[in-house]
């Protein structure tokens, strides 16, 4: 699990895939903010298609890669966070997020983590077996 956290911290821009409301796959960049108590935190706006897609179908896959061609794939289901203190912590962790949403009680600001049971894989082209994790 520390390997997953470290990979996310070193590669904070990831790409998250959802099933669109039209039934087609959708991928977009997203940022990782922090881990707390074994949970990884991300955010979006309730006005964005991604939010609506995840509300309709909480399953996702996220990927990130580093310049050495090592990559992370993480798949599972989102868990929406209503805790204002955690939402504020996400706001406080990133100037861009703060400039967009102002405070954790902004009604269009949505924070999510990953439900228990998600799967993560870290792999590369070395020929070594991929490392697999259950979150």
XYZ file of N, CA, C and O in Angstrom:
540
model
N 0.829 -1.193 0.000
C 0.000 0.000 0.000
C 0.869 1.250 0.000
O 0.529 2.211 -0.664
N 1.993 1.216 0.711
C 2.892 2.361 0.680
C 3.430 2.605 -0.714
O 3.703 3.741 -1.080
N 3.596 1.526 -1.510
C 4.055 1.681 -2.890
C 3.040 2.477 -3.708
O 3.411 3.315 -4.529
N 1.758 2.221 -3.496
C 0.696 2.930 -4.224
C 0.713 4.404 -3.824
O 0.689 5.284 -4.680
N 0.760 4.677 -2.538
C 0.810 6.060 -2.050
C 2.015 6.790 -2.622
O 1.893 7.908 -3.124
N 3.170 6.156 -2.561
C 4.401 6.772 -3.076
C 4.281 7.067 -4.576
O 4.667 8.131 -5.037
N 3.715 6.121 -5.326
C 3.566 6.325 -6.761
C 2.636 7.509 -7.042
O 2.925 8.359 -7.889
N 1.524 7.583 -6.321
C 0.589 8.701 -6.497
C 1.246 10.033 -6.126
O 1.064 11.035 -6.824
N 2.008 10.050 -5.045
C 2.671 11.288 -4.624
C 3.712 11.741 -5.641
O 3.862 12.929 -5.884
N 4.424 10.798 -6.228
C 5.466 11.139 -7.199
C 4.901 11.465 -8.580
O 5.593 12.065 -9.405
N 3.665 11.061 -8.819
C 3.008 11.268 -10.119
C 1.594 11.763 -9.855
O 0.623 11.030 -10.057
N 1.452 13.019 -9.394
C 0.159 13.494 -8.896
C -0.922 13.712 -9.955
O -2.077 13.880 -9.611
N -0.560 13.694 -11.222
C -1.578 13.810 -12.269
C -1.825 12.410 -12.827
O -0.920 11.751 -13.323
N -3.070 11.990 -12.688
C -3.473 10.678 -13.164
C -4.571 10.858 -14.211
O -5.040 11.954 -14.436
N -4.968 9.753 -14.790
C -6.060 9.770 -15.758
C -7.122 8.802 -15.262
O -6.828 7.638 -14.981
N -8.338 9.305 -15.139
C -9.445 8.533 -14.585
C -10.436 8.208 -15.694
O -10.854 9.094 -16.434
N -10.794 6.937 -15.787
C -11.748 6.477 -16.797
C -13.070 6.125 -16.123
O -13.092 5.526 -15.046
N -14.145 6.518 -16.778
C -15.500 6.219 -16.322
C -16.296 5.715 -17.521
O -15.841 5.784 -18.664
N -17.504 5.267 -17.244
C -18.458 4.980 -18.315
C -19.343 6.212 -18.425
O -20.001 6.603 -17.460
N -19.333 6.846 -19.581
C -20.125 8.049 -19.795
C -21.615 7.763 -19.768
O -22.046 6.616 -19.911
N -22.380 8.808 -19.610
C -23.833 8.657 -19.611
C -24.346 8.173 -20.966
O -25.456 7.664 -21.062
N -23.513 8.314 -21.999
C -23.859 7.811 -23.328
C -23.405 6.364 -23.528
O -23.535 5.803 -24.605
N -22.839 5.742 -22.471
C -22.388 4.364 -22.545
C -20.979 4.179 -23.077
O -20.472 3.066 -23.131
N -20.343 5.268 -23.483
C -18.995 5.211 -24.036
C -17.961 5.485 -22.941
O -18.234 6.200 -21.973
N -16.751 4.944 -23.111
C -15.663 5.181 -22.166
C -15.235 6.649 -22.217
O -15.198 7.253 -23.303
N -14.932 7.218 -21.060
C -14.462 8.599 -20.950
C -13.198 8.602 -20.080
O -13.148 7.923 -19.061
N -12.195 9.364 -20.474
C -10.952 9.474 -19.719
C -10.606 10.942 -19.584
O -10.764 11.711 -20.539
N -10.152 11.332 -18.395
C -9.727 12.724 -18.197
C -8.657 12.773 -17.129
O -8.561 11.881 -16.282
N -7.830 13.849 -17.166
C -6.815 13.995 -16.116
C -7.487 14.375 -14.799
O -8.530 15.029 -14.783
N -6.883 13.917 -13.728
C -7.363 14.228 -12.383
C -6.138 14.270 -11.478
O -5.099 13.695 -11.827
N -6.256 14.939 -10.359
C -5.118 15.031 -9.447
C -5.398 14.290 -8.144
O -6.504 14.329 -7.617
N -4.363 13.652 -7.645
C -4.364 13.028 -6.321
C -3.924 14.100 -5.324
O -3.027 14.879 -5.607
N -4.546 14.118 -4.150
C -4.222 15.140 -3.158
C -3.482 14.608 -1.947
O -2.424 15.112 -1.607
N -4.003 13.595 -1.292
C -3.298 13.036 -0.139
C -3.947 11.719 0.265
O -5.039 11.371 -0.196
N -3.239 11.017 1.160
C -3.740 9.791 1.763
C -3.905 10.051 3.250
O -3.094 10.732 3.864
N -4.991 9.527 3.805
C -5.210 9.621 5.239
C -5.934 8.362 5.692
O -6.960 7.998 5.099
N -5.370 7.698 6.675
C -5.955 6.473 7.217
C -6.232 5.425 6.136
O -7.278 4.777 6.133
N -5.287 5.298 5.210
C -5.418 4.300 4.155
C -6.361 4.671 3.025
O -6.625 3.858 2.153
N -6.868 5.892 3.017
C -7.785 6.358 1.973
C -7.073 7.414 1.122
O -6.389 8.279 1.640
N -7.279 7.332 -0.190
C -6.703 8.281 -1.137
C -7.789 9.266 -1.552
O -8.914 8.856 -1.861
N -7.463 10.569 -1.600
C -8.483 11.593 -1.841
C -8.277 12.335 -3.156
O -7.161 12.702 -3.510
N -9.414 12.550 -3.842
C -9.504 13.217 -5.131
C -10.712 14.146 -5.072
O -11.538 14.041 -4.169
N -10.849 15.040 -6.055
C -12.029 15.906 -6.054
C -12.470 16.230 -7.474
O -11.745 16.018 -8.443
N -13.672 16.773 -7.555
C -14.248 17.229 -8.815
C -15.364 18.217 -8.487
O -15.609 18.530 -7.332
N -16.032 18.680 -9.504
C -17.188 19.565 -9.345
C -18.455 18.774 -9.637
O -18.484 17.949 -10.556
N -19.505 19.058 -8.883
C -20.790 18.402 -9.146
C -21.372 18.845 -10.487
O -22.336 18.243 -10.962
N -20.792 19.861 -11.094
C -21.274 20.354 -12.382
C -20.574 19.690 -13.565
O -20.943 19.936 -14.713
N -19.571 18.859 -13.306
C -18.823 18.221 -14.382
C -19.430 16.870 -14.760
O -20.013 16.179 -13.925
N -19.258 16.483 -16.022
C -19.754 15.172 -16.449
C -19.192 14.018 -15.610
O -19.908 13.055 -15.337
N -17.918 14.110 -15.206
C -17.313 13.034 -14.421
C -18.123 12.745 -13.162
O -18.352 11.583 -12.821
N -18.571 13.781 -12.479
C -19.365 13.605 -11.264
C -20.663 12.864 -11.588
O -21.014 11.879 -10.919
N -21.328 13.311 -12.628
C -22.597 12.687 -13.018
C -22.397 11.227 -13.442
O -23.207 10.356 -13.126
N -21.285 10.959 -14.132
C -20.982 9.591 -14.550
C -20.721 8.690 -13.347
O -21.216 7.565 -13.282
N -19.960 9.200 -12.380
C -19.650 8.407 -11.195
C -20.855 8.249 -10.271
O -20.950 7.276 -9.531
N -21.764 9.194 -10.314
C -23.011 9.045 -9.566
C -23.849 7.927 -10.183
O -24.437 7.129 -9.466
N -23.879 7.868 -11.507
C -24.661 6.853 -12.208
C -24.007 5.473 -12.127
O -24.685 4.452 -12.045
N -22.677 5.440 -12.168
C -21.926 4.189 -12.104
C -20.614 4.483 -11.393
O -19.707 5.067 -11.996
N -20.469 4.110 -10.129
C -19.296 4.487 -9.342
C -18.009 3.750 -9.709
O -16.959 4.042 -9.154
N -18.060 2.837 -10.674
C -16.852 2.110 -11.068
C -15.941 3.003 -11.913
O -16.404 3.770 -12.746
N -14.636 2.854 -11.690
C -13.656 3.658 -12.414
C -12.369 2.862 -12.565
O -12.167 1.838 -11.902
N -11.505 3.350 -13.411
C -10.118 2.903 -13.435
C -9.270 4.149 -13.574
O -9.615 5.074 -14.310
N -8.176 4.163 -12.846
C -7.259 5.298 -12.829
C -5.885 4.779 -13.212
O -5.506 3.672 -12.821
N -5.155 5.570 -13.978
C -3.794 5.186 -14.332
C -2.884 6.399 -14.273
O -3.330 7.537 -14.440
N -1.611 6.125 -14.017
C -0.561 7.149 -14.039
C 0.717 6.451 -14.471
O 0.862 5.239 -14.279
N 1.626 7.196 -15.057
C 2.908 6.634 -15.474
C 4.013 7.628 -15.144
O 3.762 8.836 -15.046
N 5.206 7.113 -14.987
C 6.342 8.004 -14.747
C 7.256 8.015 -15.973
O 7.050 7.226 -16.906
N 8.247 8.893 -16.004
C 9.127 8.980 -17.178
C 9.925 7.709 -17.455
O 10.401 7.505 -18.559
N 10.056 6.837 -16.465
C 10.794 5.583 -16.645
C 9.881 4.456 -17.151
O 10.268 3.286 -17.129
N 8.669 4.786 -17.562
C 7.702 3.830 -18.104
C 7.243 2.794 -17.078
O 6.968 1.654 -17.411
N 7.165 3.225 -15.846
C 6.539 2.436 -14.794
C 5.141 3.003 -14.642
O 4.948 4.206 -14.759
N 4.150 2.163 -14.416
C 2.787 2.680 -14.342
C 2.003 2.033 -13.201
O 2.327 0.972 -12.713
N 0.952 2.753 -12.848
C -0.004 2.321 -11.837
C -1.364 2.219 -12.500
O -1.741 3.110 -13.268
N -2.072 1.154 -12.214
C -3.491 1.028 -12.588
C -4.247 0.739 -11.307
O -3.866 -0.152 -10.548
N -5.287 1.498 -11.064
C -6.072 1.363 -9.847
C -7.534 1.290 -10.265
O -7.993 2.161 -11.010
N -8.237 0.270 -9.835
C -9.647 0.157 -10.221
C -10.501 -0.185 -9.014
O -10.072 -0.880 -8.103
N -11.704 0.357 -9.031
C -12.629 0.122 -7.933
C -13.861 0.973 -8.086
O -14.290 1.267 -9.203
N -14.407 1.385 -6.940
C -15.587 2.243 -6.920
C -15.319 3.446 -6.032
O -14.624 3.338 -5.021
N -15.893 4.576 -6.418
C -15.718 5.787 -5.617
C -16.633 5.759 -4.399
O -17.676 5.106 -4.393
N -16.205 6.487 -3.390
C -16.993 6.718 -2.179
C -16.990 8.230 -1.951
O -15.933 8.828 -1.751
N -18.139 8.864 -2.033
C -18.246 10.311 -1.873
C -18.080 10.688 -0.401
O -18.549 9.984 0.486
N -17.416 11.799 -0.160
C -17.115 12.257 1.195
C -17.951 13.494 1.513
O -17.911 14.475 0.771
N -18.672 13.444 2.623
C -19.468 14.593 3.067
C -18.802 15.349 4.214
O -19.274 16.418 4.595
N -17.741 14.811 4.767
C -17.050 15.398 5.910
C -16.414 16.743 5.508
O -15.470 16.777 4.718
N -16.941 17.829 6.052
C -16.465 19.180 5.696
C -14.986 19.357 6.047
O -14.245 20.014 5.306
N -14.527 18.777 7.147
C -13.110 18.908 7.523
C -12.203 18.252 6.485
O -11.172 18.814 6.119
N -12.572 17.070 6.007
C -11.777 16.413 4.966
C -11.840 17.196 3.661
O -10.834 17.332 2.964
N -13.019 17.705 3.335
C -13.149 18.508 2.121
C -12.279 19.760 2.222
O -11.607 20.141 1.251
N -12.247 20.384 3.393
C -11.412 21.565 3.577
C -9.935 21.209 3.474
O -9.138 21.977 2.942
N -9.572 20.029 3.953
C -8.175 19.591 3.851
C -7.758 19.463 2.383
O -6.640 19.805 2.020
N -8.664 18.978 1.543
C -8.363 18.916 0.104
C -8.192 20.333 -0.440
O -7.233 20.616 -1.169
N -9.090 21.240 -0.069
C -8.982 22.650 -0.499
C -7.631 23.216 -0.096
O -6.930 23.839 -0.894
N -7.259 22.999 1.164
C -6.025 23.565 1.702
C -4.766 22.943 1.109
O -3.690 23.527 1.184
N -4.896 21.763 0.500
C -3.726 21.062 -0.020
C -3.292 21.532 -1.407
O -2.228 21.143 -1.875
N -4.109 22.377 -2.060
C -3.790 22.735 -3.433
C -4.331 24.132 -3.762
O -5.538 24.369 -3.639
N -3.438 25.012 -4.188
C -3.839 26.393 -4.503
C -4.866 26.461 -5.623
O -5.774 27.293 -5.586
N -4.721 25.619 -6.633
C -5.676 25.632 -7.749
C -7.074 25.254 -7.263
O -8.058 25.917 -7.595
N -7.159 24.203 -6.458
C -8.455 23.769 -5.927
C -9.058 24.873 -5.070
O -10.244 25.176 -5.163
N -8.226 25.511 -4.248
C -8.714 26.608 -3.413
C -9.238 27.756 -4.270
O -10.289 28.332 -3.983
N -8.529 28.073 -5.365
C -8.978 29.167 -6.226
C -10.284 28.832 -6.946
O -11.080 29.715 -7.241
N -10.512 27.564 -7.223
C -11.735 27.147 -7.920
C -12.950 27.049 -6.998
O -14.060 27.397 -7.398
N -12.739 26.544 -5.766
C -13.874 26.216 -4.908
C -13.957 27.024 -3.619
O -15.008 27.034 -2.979
N -12.872 27.674 -3.220
C -12.894 28.550 -2.059
C -12.867 27.859 -0.716
O -11.945 28.047 0.052
N -13.870 27.037 -0.424
C -13.912 26.377 0.876
C -14.604 25.021 0.760
O -15.332 24.755 -0.203
N -14.382 24.199 1.768
C -14.913 22.845 1.779
C -16.423 22.763 1.809
O -16.994 21.730 1.487
N -17.080 23.855 2.161
C -18.549 23.817 2.198
C -19.195 24.325 0.910
O -20.411 24.459 0.836
N -18.392 24.567 -0.120
C -18.926 24.971 -1.420
C -19.822 23.837 -1.948
O -19.368 22.691 -2.057
N -21.083 24.115 -2.275
C -22.000 23.038 -2.676
C -21.634 22.335 -3.985
O -22.112 21.215 -4.223
N -20.804 22.927 -4.831
C -20.426 22.235 -6.066
C -19.115 21.466 -5.921
O -18.679 20.809 -6.854
N -18.484 21.535 -4.753
C -17.212 20.866 -4.506
C -17.469 19.446 -4.001
O -18.111 19.247 -2.976
N -16.986 18.458 -4.752
C -17.185 17.051 -4.398
C -15.838 16.374 -4.194
O -14.946 16.482 -5.032
N -15.708 15.684 -3.083
C -14.488 14.938 -2.761
C -14.847 13.462 -2.721
O -15.907 13.084 -2.232
N -13.940 12.643 -3.250
C -14.164 11.212 -3.180
C -12.888 10.473 -2.848
O -11.787 10.971 -3.008
N -13.093 9.283 -2.330
C -12.026 8.341 -2.076
C -12.421 7.041 -2.757
O -13.386 7.016 -3.524
N -11.695 5.992 -2.469
C -11.919 4.711 -3.128
C -12.443 3.718 -2.099
O -11.873 3.574 -1.020
N -13.536 3.065 -2.440
C -14.104 2.066 -1.528
C -13.115 0.930 -1.286
O -12.338 0.564 -2.171
N -13.212 0.378 -0.092
C -12.390 -0.771 0.269
C -12.612 -1.893 -0.737
O -13.714 -2.088 -1.237
N -11.541 -2.621 -1.023
C -11.624 -3.726 -1.969
C -11.120 -3.380 -3.362
O -11.101 -4.244 -4.238
N -10.701 -2.129 -3.559
C -10.160 -1.726 -4.865
C -8.853 -2.484 -5.131
O -8.189 -2.958 -4.206
N -8.491 -2.583 -6.379
C -7.271 -3.276 -6.792
C -6.298 -2.270 -7.406
O -6.707 -1.352 -8.113
N -5.015 -2.467 -7.121
C -3.973 -1.640 -7.723
C -2.879 -2.557 -8.259
O -2.598 -3.612 -7.679
N -2.282 -2.136 -9.364
C -1.172 -2.856 -9.969
C -0.106 -1.833 -10.333
O -0.421 -0.802 -10.925
N 1.125 -2.121 -9.953
C 2.263 -1.308 -10.394
C 3.133 -2.215 -11.253
O 3.516 -3.314 -10.817
N 3.409 -1.784 -12.480
C 4.139 -2.618 -13.430
C 5.093 -1.759 -14.249
O 5.033 -0.530 -14.216
N 5.942 -2.434 -15.004
C 6.866 -1.761 -15.921
C 7.263 -2.749 -17.016
O 6.736 -3.849 -17.078
N 8.193 -2.355 -17.867
C 8.617 -3.204 -18.970
C 9.848 -4.040 -18.632
O 10.499 -4.581 -19.515
N 10.186 -4.167 -17.345
C 11.402 -4.866 -16.945
C 11.323 -6.374 -17.142
O 12.350 -7.050 -17.139
N 10.134 -6.912 -17.264
C 9.968 -8.352 -17.322
C 9.689 -8.956 -15.956
O 9.330 -10.130 -15.848
N 9.861 -8.173 -14.908
C 9.528 -8.610 -13.548
C 8.024 -8.663 -13.399
O 7.307 -7.887 -14.030
N 7.523 -9.552 -12.545
C 6.068 -9.602 -12.335
C 5.536 -8.280 -11.784
O 6.212 -7.605 -10.997
N 4.324 -7.930 -12.184
C 3.672 -6.731 -11.657
C 3.412 -6.931 -10.156
O 3.204 -8.049 -9.706
N 3.425 -5.832 -9.419
C 3.079 -5.870 -7.996
C 1.589 -5.580 -7.884
O 1.095 -4.603 -8.448
N 0.878 -6.419 -7.145
C -0.562 -6.281 -7.018
C -0.926 -5.969 -5.568
O -0.314 -6.512 -4.642
N -1.939 -5.109 -5.416
C -2.351 -4.662 -4.092
C -3.876 -4.645 -4.015
O -4.535 -4.389 -5.010
N -4.384 -4.905 -2.830
C -5.811 -4.695 -2.565
C -5.892 -3.578 -1.547
O -5.230 -3.596 -0.517
N -6.699 -2.567 -1.861
C -6.800 -1.402 -0.993
C -7.983 -1.518 -0.051
O -8.959 -2.128 -0.327
